[in-house]
Tab-separated table of C-alpha atoms in Angstrom:
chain	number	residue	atom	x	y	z
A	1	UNK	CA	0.994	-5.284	16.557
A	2	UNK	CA	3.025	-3.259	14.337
A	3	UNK	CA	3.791	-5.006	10.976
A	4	UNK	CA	6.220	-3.669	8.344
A	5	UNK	CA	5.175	-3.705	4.542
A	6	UNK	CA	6.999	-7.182	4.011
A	7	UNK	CA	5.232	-8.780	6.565
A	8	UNK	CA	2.203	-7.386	5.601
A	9	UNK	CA	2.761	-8.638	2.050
A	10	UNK	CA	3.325	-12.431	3.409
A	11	UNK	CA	0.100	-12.116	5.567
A	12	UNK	CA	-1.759	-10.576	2.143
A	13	UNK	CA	-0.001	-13.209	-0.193
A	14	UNK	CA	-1.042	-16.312	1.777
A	15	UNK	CA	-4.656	-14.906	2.050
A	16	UNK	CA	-4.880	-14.451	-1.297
A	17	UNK	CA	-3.560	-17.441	-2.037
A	18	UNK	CA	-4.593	-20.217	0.657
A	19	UNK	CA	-2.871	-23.708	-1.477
A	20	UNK	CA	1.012	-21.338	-1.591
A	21	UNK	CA	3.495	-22.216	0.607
A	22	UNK	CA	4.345	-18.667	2.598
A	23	UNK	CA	7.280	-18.588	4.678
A	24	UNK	CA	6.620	-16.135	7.944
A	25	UNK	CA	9.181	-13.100	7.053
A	26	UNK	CA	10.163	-13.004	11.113
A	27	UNK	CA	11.036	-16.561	11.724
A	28	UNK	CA	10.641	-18.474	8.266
A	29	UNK	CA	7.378	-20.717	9.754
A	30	UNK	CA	5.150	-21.586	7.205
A	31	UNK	CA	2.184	-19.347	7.672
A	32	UNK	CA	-1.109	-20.853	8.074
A	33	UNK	CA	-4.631	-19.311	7.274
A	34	UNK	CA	-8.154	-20.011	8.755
A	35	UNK	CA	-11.429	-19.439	7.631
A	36	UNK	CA	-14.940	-19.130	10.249
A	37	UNK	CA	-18.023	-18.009	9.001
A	38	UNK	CA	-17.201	-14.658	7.570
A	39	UNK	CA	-13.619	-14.076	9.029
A	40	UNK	CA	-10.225	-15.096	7.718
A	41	UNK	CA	-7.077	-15.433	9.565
A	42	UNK	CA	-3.778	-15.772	8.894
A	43	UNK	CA	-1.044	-16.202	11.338
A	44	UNK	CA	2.661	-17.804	12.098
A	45	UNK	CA	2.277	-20.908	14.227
A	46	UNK	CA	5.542	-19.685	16.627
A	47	UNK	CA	3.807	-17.596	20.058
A	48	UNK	CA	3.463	-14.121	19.975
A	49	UNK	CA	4.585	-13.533	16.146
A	50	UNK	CA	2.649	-11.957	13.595
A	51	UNK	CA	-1.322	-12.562	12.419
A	52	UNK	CA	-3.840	-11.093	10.089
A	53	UNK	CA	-7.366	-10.950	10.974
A	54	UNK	CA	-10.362	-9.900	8.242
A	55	UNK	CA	-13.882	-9.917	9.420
A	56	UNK	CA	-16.902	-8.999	7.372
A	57	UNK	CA	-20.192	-9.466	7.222
């Protein structure tokens, strides 16, 4: 998935910053974020629209 630098930004904001409300810069969702083990995700609820993945060990 390519993703421009303001969606980027959104993904990287909300990350950052779990308790912020971030508005998806595609469709205006609120993003949400996930956290498992030692990966992080965050991603628009709407199908097939952007996500962020970090994994690490």
């Amino acid at each position: 998935m390519e993703l421009n630098e303001m969606e980027l930004d959104a993904l990287e904001n909300k990350l950052a910053h779990p308790e912020k409300k971030v508005t998806c810069p595609r469709c205006g969702s609120e993003l949400h974020v996930k956290f498992v083990k030692t990966a992080s995700k965050v991603e628009c609820p709407t199908p097939g629209c952007i996500a962020y993945t970090v994994r690490g060990i």
